[in-house]
XYZ file of C-alpha atoms in Angstrom:
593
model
C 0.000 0.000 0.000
C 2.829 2.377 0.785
C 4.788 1.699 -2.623
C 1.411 2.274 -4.145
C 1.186 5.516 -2.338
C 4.121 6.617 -2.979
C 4.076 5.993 -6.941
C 0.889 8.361 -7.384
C 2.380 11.331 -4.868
C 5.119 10.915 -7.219
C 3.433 11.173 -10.292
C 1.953 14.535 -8.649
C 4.945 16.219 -7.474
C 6.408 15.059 -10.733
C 3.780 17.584 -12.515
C 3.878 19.908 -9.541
C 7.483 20.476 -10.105
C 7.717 21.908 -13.359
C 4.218 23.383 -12.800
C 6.122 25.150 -9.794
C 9.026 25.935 -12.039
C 7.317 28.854 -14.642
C 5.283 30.090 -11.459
C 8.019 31.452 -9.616
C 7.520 35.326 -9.256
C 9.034 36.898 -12.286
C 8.492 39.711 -14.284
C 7.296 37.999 -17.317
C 6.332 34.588 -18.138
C 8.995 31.630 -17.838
C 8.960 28.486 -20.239
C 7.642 25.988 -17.834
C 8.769 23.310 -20.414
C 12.331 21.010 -19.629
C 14.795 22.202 -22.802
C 14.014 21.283 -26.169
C 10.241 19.885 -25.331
C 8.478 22.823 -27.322
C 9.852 21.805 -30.976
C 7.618 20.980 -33.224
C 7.185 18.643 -35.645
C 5.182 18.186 -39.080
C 1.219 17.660 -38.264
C 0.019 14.137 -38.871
C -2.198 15.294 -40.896
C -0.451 17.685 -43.175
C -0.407 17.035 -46.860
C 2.519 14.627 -47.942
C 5.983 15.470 -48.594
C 9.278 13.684 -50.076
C 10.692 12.555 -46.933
C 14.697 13.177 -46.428
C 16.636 11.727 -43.896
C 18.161 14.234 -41.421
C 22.102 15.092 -42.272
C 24.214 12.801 -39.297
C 24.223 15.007 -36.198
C 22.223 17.664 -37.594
C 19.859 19.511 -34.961
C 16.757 19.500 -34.461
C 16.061 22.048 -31.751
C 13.396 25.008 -32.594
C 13.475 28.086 -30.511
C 11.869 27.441 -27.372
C 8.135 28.644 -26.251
C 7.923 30.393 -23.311
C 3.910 30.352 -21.666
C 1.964 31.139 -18.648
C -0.059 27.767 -18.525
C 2.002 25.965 -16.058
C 2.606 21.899 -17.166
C 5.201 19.250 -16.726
C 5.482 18.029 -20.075
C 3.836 19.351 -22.931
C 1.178 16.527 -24.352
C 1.601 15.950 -28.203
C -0.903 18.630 -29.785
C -2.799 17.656 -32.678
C -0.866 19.649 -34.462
C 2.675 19.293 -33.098
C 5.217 16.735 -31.376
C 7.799 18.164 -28.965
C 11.058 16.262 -28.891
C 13.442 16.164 -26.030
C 16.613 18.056 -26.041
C 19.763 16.351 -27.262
C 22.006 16.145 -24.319
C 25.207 18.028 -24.496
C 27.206 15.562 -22.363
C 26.313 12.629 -21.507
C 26.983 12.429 -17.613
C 24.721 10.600 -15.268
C 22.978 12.339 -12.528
C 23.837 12.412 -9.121
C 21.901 9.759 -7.509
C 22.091 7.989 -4.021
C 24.502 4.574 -4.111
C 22.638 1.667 -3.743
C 23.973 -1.267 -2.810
C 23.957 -4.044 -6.004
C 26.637 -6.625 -6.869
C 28.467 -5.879 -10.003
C 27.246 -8.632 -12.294
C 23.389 -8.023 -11.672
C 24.263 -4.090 -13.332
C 22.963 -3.296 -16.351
C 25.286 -2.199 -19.101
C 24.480 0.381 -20.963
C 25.958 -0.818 -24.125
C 22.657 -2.870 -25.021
C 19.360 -1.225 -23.501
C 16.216 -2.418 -23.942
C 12.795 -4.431 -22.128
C 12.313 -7.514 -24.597
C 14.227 -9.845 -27.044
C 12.047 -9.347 -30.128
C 14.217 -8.346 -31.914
C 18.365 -8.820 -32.802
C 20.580 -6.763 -30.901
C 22.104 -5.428 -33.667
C 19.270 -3.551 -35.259
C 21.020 -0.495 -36.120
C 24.136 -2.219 -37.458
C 27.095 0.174 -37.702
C 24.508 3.556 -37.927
C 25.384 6.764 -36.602
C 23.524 7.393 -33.325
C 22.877 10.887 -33.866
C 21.488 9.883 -37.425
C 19.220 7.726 -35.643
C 18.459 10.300 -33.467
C 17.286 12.747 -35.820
C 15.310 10.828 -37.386
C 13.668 9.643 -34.202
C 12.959 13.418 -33.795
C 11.632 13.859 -37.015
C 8.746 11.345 -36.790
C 5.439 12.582 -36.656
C 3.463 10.137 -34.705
C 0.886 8.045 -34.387
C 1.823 6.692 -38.101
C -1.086 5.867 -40.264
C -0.377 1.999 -40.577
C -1.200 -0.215 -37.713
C 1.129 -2.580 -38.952
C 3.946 -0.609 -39.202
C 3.328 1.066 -36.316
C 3.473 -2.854 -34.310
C 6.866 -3.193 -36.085
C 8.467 0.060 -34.568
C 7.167 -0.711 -31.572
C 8.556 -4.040 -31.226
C 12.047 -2.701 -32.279
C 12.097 0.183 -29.843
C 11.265 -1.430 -26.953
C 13.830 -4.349 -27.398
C 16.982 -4.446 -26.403
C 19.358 -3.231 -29.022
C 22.840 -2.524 -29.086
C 23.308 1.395 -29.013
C 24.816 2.983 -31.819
C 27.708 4.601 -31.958
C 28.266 8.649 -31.434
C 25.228 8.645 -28.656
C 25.613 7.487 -25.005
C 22.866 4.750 -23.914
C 20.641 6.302 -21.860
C 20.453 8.799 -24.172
C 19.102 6.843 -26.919
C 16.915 4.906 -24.502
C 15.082 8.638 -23.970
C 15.146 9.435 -27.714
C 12.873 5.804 -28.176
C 10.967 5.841 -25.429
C 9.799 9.639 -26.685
C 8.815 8.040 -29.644
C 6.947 5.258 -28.536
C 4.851 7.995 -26.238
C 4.322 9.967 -29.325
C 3.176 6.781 -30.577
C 0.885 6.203 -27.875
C 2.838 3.457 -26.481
C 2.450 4.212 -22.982
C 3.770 0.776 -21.172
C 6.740 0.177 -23.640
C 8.285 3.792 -23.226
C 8.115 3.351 -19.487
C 9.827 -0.327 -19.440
C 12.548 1.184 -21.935
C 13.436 3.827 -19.935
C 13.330 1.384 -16.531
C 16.021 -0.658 -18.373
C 18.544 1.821 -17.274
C 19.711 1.885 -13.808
C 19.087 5.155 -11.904
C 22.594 6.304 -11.223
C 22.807 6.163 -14.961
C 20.234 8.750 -15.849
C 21.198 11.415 -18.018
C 19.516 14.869 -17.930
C 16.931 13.960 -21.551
C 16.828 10.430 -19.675
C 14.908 12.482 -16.705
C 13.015 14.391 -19.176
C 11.572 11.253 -20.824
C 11.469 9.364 -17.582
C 9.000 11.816 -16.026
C 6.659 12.066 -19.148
C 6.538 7.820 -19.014
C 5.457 8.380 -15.434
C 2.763 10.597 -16.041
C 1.525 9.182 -19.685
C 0.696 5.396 -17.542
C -0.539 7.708 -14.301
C 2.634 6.548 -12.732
C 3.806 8.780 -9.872
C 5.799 5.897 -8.007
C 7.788 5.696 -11.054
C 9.288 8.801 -10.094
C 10.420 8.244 -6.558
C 13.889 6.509 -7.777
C 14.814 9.987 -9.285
C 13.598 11.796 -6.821
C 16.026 12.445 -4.544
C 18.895 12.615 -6.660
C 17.179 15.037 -9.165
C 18.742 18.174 -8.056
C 17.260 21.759 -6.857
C 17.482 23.474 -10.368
C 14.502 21.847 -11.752
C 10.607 22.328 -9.599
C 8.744 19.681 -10.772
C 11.310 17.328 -9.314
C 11.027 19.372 -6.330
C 7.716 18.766 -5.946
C 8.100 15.064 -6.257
C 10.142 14.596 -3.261
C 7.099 16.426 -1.564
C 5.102 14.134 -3.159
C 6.623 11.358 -2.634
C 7.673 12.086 1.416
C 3.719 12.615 1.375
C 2.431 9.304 0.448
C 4.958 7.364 2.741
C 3.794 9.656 5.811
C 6.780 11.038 6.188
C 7.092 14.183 8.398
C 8.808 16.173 6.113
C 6.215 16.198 3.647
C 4.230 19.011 4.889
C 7.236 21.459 4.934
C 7.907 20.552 1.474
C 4.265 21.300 0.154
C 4.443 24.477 2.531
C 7.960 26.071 0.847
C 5.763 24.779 -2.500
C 3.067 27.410 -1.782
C 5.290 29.907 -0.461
C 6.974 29.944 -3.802
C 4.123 29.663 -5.658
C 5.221 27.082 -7.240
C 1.843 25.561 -8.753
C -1.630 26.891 -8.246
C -5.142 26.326 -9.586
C -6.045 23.111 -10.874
C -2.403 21.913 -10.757
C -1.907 22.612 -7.428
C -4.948 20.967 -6.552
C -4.275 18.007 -8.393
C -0.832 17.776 -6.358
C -2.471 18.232 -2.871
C -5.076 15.120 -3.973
C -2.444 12.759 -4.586
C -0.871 14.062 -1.279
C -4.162 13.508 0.119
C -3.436 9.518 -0.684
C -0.537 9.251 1.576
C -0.607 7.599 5.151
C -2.560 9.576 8.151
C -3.593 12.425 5.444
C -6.665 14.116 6.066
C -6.970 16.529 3.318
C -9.928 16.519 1.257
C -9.673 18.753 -1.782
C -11.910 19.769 -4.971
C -10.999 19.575 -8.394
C -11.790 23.050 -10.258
C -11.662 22.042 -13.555
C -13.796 25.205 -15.205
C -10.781 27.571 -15.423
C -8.694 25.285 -17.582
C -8.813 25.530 -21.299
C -6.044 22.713 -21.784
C -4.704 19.229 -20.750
C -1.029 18.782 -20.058
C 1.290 15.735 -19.045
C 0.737 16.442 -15.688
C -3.321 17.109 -15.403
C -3.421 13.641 -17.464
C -1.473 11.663 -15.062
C -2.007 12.994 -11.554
C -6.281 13.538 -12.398
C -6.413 9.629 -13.889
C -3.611 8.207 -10.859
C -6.260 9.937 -8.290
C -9.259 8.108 -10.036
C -10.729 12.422 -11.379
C -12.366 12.474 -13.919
C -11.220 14.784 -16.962
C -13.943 16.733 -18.719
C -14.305 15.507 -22.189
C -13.381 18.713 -23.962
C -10.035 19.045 -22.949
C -9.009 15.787 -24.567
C -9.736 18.018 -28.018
C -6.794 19.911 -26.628
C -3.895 16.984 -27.363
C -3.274 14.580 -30.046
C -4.335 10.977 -30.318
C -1.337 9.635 -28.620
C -3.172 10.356 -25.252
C -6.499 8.323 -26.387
C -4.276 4.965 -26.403
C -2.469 6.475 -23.009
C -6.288 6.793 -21.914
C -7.262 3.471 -23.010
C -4.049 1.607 -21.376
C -4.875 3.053 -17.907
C -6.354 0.601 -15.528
C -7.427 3.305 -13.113
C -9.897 4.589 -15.907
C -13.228 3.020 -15.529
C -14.291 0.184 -18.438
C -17.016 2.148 -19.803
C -14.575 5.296 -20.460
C -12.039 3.046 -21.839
C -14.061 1.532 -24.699
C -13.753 4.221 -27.572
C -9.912 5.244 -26.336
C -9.416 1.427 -26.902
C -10.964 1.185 -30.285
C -8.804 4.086 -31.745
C -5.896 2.711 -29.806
C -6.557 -0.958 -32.006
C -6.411 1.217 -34.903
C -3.810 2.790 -34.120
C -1.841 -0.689 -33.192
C -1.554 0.057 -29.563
C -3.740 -2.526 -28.484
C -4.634 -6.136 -29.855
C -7.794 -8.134 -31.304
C -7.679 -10.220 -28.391
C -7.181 -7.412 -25.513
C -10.299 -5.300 -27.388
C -12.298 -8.512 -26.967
C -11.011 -8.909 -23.170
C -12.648 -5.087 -22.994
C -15.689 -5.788 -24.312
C -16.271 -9.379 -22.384
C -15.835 -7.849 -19.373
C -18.329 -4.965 -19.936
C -20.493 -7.279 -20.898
C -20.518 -8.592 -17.792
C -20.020 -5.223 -15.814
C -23.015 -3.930 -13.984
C -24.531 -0.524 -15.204
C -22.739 -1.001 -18.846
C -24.174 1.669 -20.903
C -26.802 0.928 -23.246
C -24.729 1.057 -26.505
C -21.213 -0.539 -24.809
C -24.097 -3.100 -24.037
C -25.428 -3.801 -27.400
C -21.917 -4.009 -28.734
C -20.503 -6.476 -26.108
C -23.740 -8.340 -27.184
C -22.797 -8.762 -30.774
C -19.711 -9.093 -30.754
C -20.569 -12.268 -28.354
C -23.130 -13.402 -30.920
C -20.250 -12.388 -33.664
C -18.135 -15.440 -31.378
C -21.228 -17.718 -30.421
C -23.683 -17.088 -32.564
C -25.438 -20.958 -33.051
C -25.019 -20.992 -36.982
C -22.522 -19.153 -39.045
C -25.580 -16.509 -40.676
C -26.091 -15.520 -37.254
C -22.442 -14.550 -36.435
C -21.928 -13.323 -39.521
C -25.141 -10.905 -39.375
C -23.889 -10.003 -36.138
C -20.102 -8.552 -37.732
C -22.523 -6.729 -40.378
C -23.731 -4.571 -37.351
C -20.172 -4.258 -35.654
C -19.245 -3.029 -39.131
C -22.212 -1.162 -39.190
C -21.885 0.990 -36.484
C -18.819 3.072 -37.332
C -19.007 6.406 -38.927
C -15.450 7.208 -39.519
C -12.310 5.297 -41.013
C -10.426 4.713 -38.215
C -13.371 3.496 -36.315
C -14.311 0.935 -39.225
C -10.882 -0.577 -39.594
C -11.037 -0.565 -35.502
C -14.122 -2.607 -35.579
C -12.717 -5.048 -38.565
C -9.350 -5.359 -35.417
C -12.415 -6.238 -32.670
C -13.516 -8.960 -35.424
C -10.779 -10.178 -36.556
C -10.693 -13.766 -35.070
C -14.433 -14.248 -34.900
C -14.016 -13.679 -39.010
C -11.929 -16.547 -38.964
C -14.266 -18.935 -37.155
C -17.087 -18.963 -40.165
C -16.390 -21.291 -42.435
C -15.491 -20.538 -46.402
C -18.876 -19.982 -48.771
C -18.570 -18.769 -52.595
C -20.661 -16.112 -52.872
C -20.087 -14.215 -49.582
C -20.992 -10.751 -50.170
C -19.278 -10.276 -46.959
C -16.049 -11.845 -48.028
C -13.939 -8.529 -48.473
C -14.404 -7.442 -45.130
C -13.849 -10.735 -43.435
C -10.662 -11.198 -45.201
C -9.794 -7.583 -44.245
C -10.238 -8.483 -40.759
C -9.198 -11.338 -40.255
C -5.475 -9.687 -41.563
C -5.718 -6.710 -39.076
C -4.380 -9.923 -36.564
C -1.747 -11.008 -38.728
C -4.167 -14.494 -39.460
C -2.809 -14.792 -42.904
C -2.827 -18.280 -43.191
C -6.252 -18.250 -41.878
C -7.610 -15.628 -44.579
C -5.856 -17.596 -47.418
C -8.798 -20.432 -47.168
C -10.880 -18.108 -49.068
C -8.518 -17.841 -52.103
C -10.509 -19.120 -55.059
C -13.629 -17.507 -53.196
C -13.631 -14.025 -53.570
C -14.636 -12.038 -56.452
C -11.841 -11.588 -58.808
C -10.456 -8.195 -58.954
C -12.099 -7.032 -55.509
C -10.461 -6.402 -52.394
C -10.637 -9.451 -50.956
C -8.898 -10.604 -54.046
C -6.456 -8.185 -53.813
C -5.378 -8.142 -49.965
C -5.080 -12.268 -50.231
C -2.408 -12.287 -53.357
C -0.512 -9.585 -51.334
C -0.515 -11.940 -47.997
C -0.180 -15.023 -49.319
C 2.688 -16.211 -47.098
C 3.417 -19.078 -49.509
C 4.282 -17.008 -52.846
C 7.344 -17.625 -54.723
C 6.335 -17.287 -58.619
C 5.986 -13.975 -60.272
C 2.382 -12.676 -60.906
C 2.154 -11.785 -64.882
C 1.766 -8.007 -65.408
C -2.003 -8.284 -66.389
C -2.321 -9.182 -62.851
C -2.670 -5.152 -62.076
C -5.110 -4.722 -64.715
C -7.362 -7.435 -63.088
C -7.658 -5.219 -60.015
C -11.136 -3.753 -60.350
C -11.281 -1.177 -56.877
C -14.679 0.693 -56.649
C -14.945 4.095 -55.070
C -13.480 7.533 -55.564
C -9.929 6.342 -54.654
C -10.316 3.477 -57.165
C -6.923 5.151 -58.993
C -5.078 5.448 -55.881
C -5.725 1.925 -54.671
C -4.415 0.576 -58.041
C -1.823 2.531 -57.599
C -1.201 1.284 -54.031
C -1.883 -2.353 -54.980
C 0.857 -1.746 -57.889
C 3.494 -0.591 -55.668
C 2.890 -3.526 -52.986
C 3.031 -5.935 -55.028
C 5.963 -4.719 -56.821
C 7.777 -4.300 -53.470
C 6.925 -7.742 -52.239
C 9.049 -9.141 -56.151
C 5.931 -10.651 -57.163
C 6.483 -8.983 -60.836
C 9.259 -8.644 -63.565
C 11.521 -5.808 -64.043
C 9.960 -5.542 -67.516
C 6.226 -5.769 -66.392
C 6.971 -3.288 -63.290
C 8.464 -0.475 -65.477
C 5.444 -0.717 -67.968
C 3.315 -0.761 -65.378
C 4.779 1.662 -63.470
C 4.480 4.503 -66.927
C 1.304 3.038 -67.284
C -0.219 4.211 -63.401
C 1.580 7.171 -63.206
C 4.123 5.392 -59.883
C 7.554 6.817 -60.220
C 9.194 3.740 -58.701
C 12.302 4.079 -59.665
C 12.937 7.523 -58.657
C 15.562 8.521 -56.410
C 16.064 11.311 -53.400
C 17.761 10.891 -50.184
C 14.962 9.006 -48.599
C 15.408 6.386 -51.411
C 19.133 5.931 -51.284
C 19.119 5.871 -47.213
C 16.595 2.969 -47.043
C 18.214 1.138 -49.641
C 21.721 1.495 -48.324
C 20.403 0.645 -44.863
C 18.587 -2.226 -46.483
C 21.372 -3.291 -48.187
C 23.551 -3.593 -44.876
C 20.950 -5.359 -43.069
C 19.772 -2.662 -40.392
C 16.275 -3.450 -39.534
C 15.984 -1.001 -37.014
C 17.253 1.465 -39.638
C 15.148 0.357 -42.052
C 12.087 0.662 -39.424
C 12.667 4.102 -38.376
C 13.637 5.396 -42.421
C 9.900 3.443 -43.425
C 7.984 5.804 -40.442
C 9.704 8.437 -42.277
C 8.453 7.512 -45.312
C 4.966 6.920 -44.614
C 4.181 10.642 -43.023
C 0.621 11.067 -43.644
C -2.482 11.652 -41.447
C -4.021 8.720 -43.862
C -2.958 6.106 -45.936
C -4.173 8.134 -49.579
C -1.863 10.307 -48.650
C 1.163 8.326 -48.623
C 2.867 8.124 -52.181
C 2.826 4.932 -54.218
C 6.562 4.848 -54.488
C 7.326 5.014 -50.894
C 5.021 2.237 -49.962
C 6.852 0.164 -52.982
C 10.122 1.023 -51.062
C 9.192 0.317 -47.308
C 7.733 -2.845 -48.478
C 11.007 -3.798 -50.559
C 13.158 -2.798 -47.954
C 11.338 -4.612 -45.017
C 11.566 -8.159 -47.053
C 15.374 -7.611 -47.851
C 15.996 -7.248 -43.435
C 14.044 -10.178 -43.177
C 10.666 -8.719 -41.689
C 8.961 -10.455 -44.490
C 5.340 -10.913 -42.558
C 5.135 -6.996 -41.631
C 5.910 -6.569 -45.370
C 2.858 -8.372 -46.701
C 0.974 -7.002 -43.896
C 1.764 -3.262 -44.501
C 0.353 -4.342 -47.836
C -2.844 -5.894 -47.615
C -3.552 -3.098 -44.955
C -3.297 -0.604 -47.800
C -5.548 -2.199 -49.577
C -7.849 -2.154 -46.772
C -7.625 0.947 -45.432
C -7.882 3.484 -48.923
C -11.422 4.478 -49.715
C-alpha cells in the first residue's frame, strides 16, 4: 500500500514540479517546459511530402516557447510533437549509491525491455542519425502494422549505436513510442537503465513515461537525486515524502506554496495525490472550469487519483493520449471503450485485448446501453449458433462506425471471430472478413478463401498480397485485373501496384510498364530512397524501421505516395521482416477508400 502511495504522490509532485518551475515570481512569463520539449514537428495530418533523412548530427532544436499555462510536459498537440533536447554531455545524474553486486548491473551498451528483436538492429549507424530521425517522426503513423513493427524494435533491447551514449538513446525511443501512444513500452525502456545512470533527456523522458501510464511511483527513484534546479522534481520529493507519511512532507508542500510554485487546478491536483498518503486528512476539490487545456501532468495525476477529466479538454492533445487513456487501468471500463478502439487502430492494443474489454463490460453492472449492445454482438459475432447468425452479427459491428479509423477498428475487434465462419462462394461479406481477419496477422487463416472471392475485388487483392506461400511472379495483367470501386479506385491501383511490386511478385519488364502506365515513379531517387536502400542493403532493420515511419508521413494512408510504400515494403523483405511486409500491404488495400 505504501509503494502504491508513494508511486501516485510521485506522479503529482512530478507535474507539480515543473508546474512550480514557470510560477516562480518573475516579471514575465517563464517556459515551464524542460529544454528542447516545445519543438515541433510536421502535423500528422499535413499534406505529404518527399521525406529526407536528417544530415548525421544535424539539430533538431526550434526556438523554445515560453507560456503562462504551467505543465510538466507538454502533451503531443494535434498539431505538433515536442522532442526532447539532445544532451550536451552525456553524464549521469547524481543519484544515491545503492547497494547491487556488479554482475546483476545493467550495461548500458545494449538497452532495452524484450528480445524481439536482434541486438544489432542499427548495425554500424550513426547514433545521432538515428536520433534525428527519431525526432523527425510525426506520430501516431497511419499503418497499424507498421506502427506494431516500430514498436517491437524500440522497446527491445538493441545494441546502441555509436556517437550517442545509452541512456540517451533509450530517452530518444521511449519519446517516440509515447508519441506513438505506447504508454507501457516507453516506461519499461526507460526502466532498463539503472538510476545512477540517468542522463539529464533520460529524466526528461522518464517523467513524461510516469505521467503518460498515471505513474507517480515511477518517479520516486529519481527523486532524490534530481537536483534543486529543476521544480517539478522538487515537488516530487514532496510528493513522494507525502504518500509514505513522512514528516517532512508538509514542509515541502508548505515552501511549495510559499513559492508559488503551482496553483489552480495543478496545485490541486498535487495536494489530492498528497491527500493519498498515510494519516492524510486533506480533502480537496478539483476546479476544472478555469482550464482551457490538458497537459502531461493534469493527465497523469487527475487519472492516478481516479478524477475524472472533462471531455473537452481531450480536443486539446493529439491521439497519442487516447491509447495512453485506453491503457490506464485506473480509468473506468465504460470510459475506456472508444480510447481502446482508436488505440486498435492505431496498433496500440490487440484483437484479443479489445475482446477482453468488451467481455468484461459485458458482464459489468450498469454497462451503458450502446457498450451493451456491442458487447452483445460481438458475443453473438463469437457464439452465434449458426454461421448466418455470427456473420449478421459482424454486419452490425461493421455497421456501427461512422469514420475510417473506427471501421478498420471494428474489422481489429472482429478479426478472429471472421476466422471462425467457415469458407462460402458467394459471400458478399467476403472482403471485409478477409480484411479483418489480416488486421491480426491471421494470414494463413484468410488464405482459405482464395478461389472464393470475387476476382479483382479487395478481398482478391489483400489475399495475393498476404499469401505467405508465394514464390512465382504474378504476370503483369495481374494489375489490370484489379477492379477497386470508389473515388480512390486510382489510388488503390496505384497502391496495390506498388505492394506488389515491393513484395518481387512482378518482372523488371512488367513493373516499369506498369509503373508509366499508373503514373508510380518507382524508380525515382532522393535521399529518402538511397538511405533505405543502403540501410537495407547492410541489413539494419531497425534502420530500415525508423527510415519506413519516415516515409509513410501522412495523417491517412491516400496520402502516402505509391513509391514510398513500394520502397518500405522492398526494404522490409530484404531485413528479413517479411510478414510486416505483406501485412503493410494488404492493410493498404484495406484501409484506402
Amino acid at each position: 500500500m505504501a509503494t502504491s502511495r508513494a508511486r501516485r504522490a510521485l506522479l503529482a509532485g512530478a507535474t507539480a514540479l515543473a508546474i512550480a518551475a514557470a510560477a516562480v515570481a518573475q516579471d514575465r512569463p517563464e517556459s515551464l517546459l524542460p529544454p528542447g520539449f516545445s519543438d515541433p514537428s510536421p502535423a500528422s495530418g499535413a499534406a505529404p511530402r518527399t521525406p529526407v533523412p536528417v544530415a548525421t548530427g544535424a539539430s533538431t532544436t526550434g526556438p523554445s516557447t515560453t507560456g503562462a499555462v504551467p505543465m510538466v510536459q507538454p502533451l503531443p498537440t494535434p498539431a505538433s510533437s515536442p522532442s526532447p533536447s539532445p544532451t550536451a554531455s552525456p553524464s549521469p545524474l547524481p543519484t544515491p549509491r545503492y547497494e547491487m553486486p556488479a554482475f546483476a548491473r545493467r550495461s548500458l551498451t545494449r538497452v532495452g525491455a524484450s528480445d524481439a528483436f536482434a541486438g544489432d538492429a542499427f548495425g554500424a549507424a550513426d547514433g545521432r542519425y538515428l536520433e534525428a530521425l527519431m525526432r523527425r517522426l510525426s506520430a501516431p503513423l497511419p499503418s497499424r502494422w507498421l506502427s506494431i513493427a516500430l514498436r517491437r524494435m524500440l522497446v527491445a533491447r538493441v545494441d546502441t549505436p555509436a556517437g550517442v551514449d545509452g541512456a540517451d538513446f533509450a530517452a530518444e525511443r521511449a519519446w517516440l513510442l509515447l508519441r506513438m501512444g505506447e504508454a507501457s513500452g516507453a516506461r519499461a525502456v526507460v526502466q532498463a537503465v539503472d538510476t545512477d545512470r540517468v542522463t539529464p533527456k533520460l529524466r526528461q523522458v522518464w517523467m513524461q513515461a510516469a505521467l503518460a501510464t498515471a505513474d507517480p511511483a515511477g518517479l520516486c527513484p529519481l527523486a532524490d537525486g534530481a537536483g534543486n534546479s529543476e521544480r517539478g522534481w522538487i515537488v516530487a520529493r514532496a510528493m513522494c515524502a507525502g504518500l509514505t507519511g513522512n514528516a517532512k512532507a508538509q514542509p515541502l508542500i508548505a515552501d511549495v506554496r510559499r513559492r508559488r510554485v503551482a496553483s489552480g487546478v495543478d496545485l490541486q491536483l498535487a495536494q489530492k495525490v498528497m491527500g493519498a498518503g498515510l494519516n492524510s486528512r486533506q480533502a480537496i476539490t478539483i476546479e476544472w472550469a478555469p482550464v482551457t487545456e490538458l497537459s502531461a501532468w493534469r493527465f497523469g495525476l487527475a487519472t492516478a487519483t481516479g478524477v475524472a477529466i472533462p471531455a473537452e479538454l481531450y480536443a486539446t492533445v493529439g491521439p497519442q493520449v487516447v491509447a495512453w487513456r485506453a491503457l490506464a487501468p485506473a480509468v473506468p471500463l465504460a470510459e475506456r471503450a472508444a480510447p481502446a478502439e482508436a488505440a486498435a487502430a492505431m496498433g496500440v492494443i490487440s484483437n484479443a485485448a479489445l475482446v477482453d474489454l468488451y467481455s468484461a463490460l459485458a458482464d459489468a453492472d450498469e454497462t451503458p446501453a450502446a457498450q451493451a449492445r456491442t458487447a452483445n454482438a460481438l458475443r453473438d459475432a463469437y457464439a452465434a449458433s449458426d454461421a448466418g447468425a455470427r456473420a449478421d452479427a459482424m454486419q452490425r459491428l461493421w455497421d456501427e462506425a461512422e469514420t475510417p479509423a473506427a471501421r478498420y477498428a471494428r474489422l481489429v475487434l472482429t478479426a478472429r471471430a471472421a476466422a471462425r465462419l467457415p469458407v462460402t462462394d458467394g459471400n458478399a461479406r467476403a472482403d471485409r472478413l478477409v480484411a479483418s481477419m489480416l488486421t491480426a496477422g491471421l494470414d494463413r487463416t484468410a488464405m482459405r478463401w482464395s478461389g472464393h472471392v470475387k476476382e479483382g475485388g479487395d478481398g482478391w487483392a489483400m489475399l495475393l498480397l498476404a499469401d505467405p506461400d508465394a514464390i512465382a511472379r504474378l504476370p503483369g495483367g495481374i494489375v489490370g485485373s484489379y477492379a477497386p470501386e470508389g473515388p480512390l479506385a486510382e489510388r488503390k491501383r496505384q497502391l496495390f501496384f506498388a505492394a506488389l511490386a515491393g513484395l518481387g511478385r512482378l518482372s523488371s519488364s512488367d513493373m516499369e510498364e506498369r509503373a508509366s502506365a499508373l503514373d508510380v515513379r518507382i524508380g525515382a531517387e532522393n535521399s529518402w530512397t538511397r538511405a533505405i536502400d543502403r540501410a537495407a542493403r547492410e541489413r539494419q532493420a531497425g534502420t530500415v524501421l525508423l527510415l519506413s515511419a519516415v516515409g509513410m508521413q501522412s495523417g491517412r494512408w491516400s496520402g502516402i505516395p505509391p513509391a514510398a510504400l513500394y520502397r518500405v515494403v522492398s526494404s522490409l523483405r530484404a531485413v528479413g521482416l517479411d510478414g510486416e511486409a505483406r501485412m503493410i500491404a494488404a492493410e493498404a488495400i484495406a484501409r484506402v477508400g
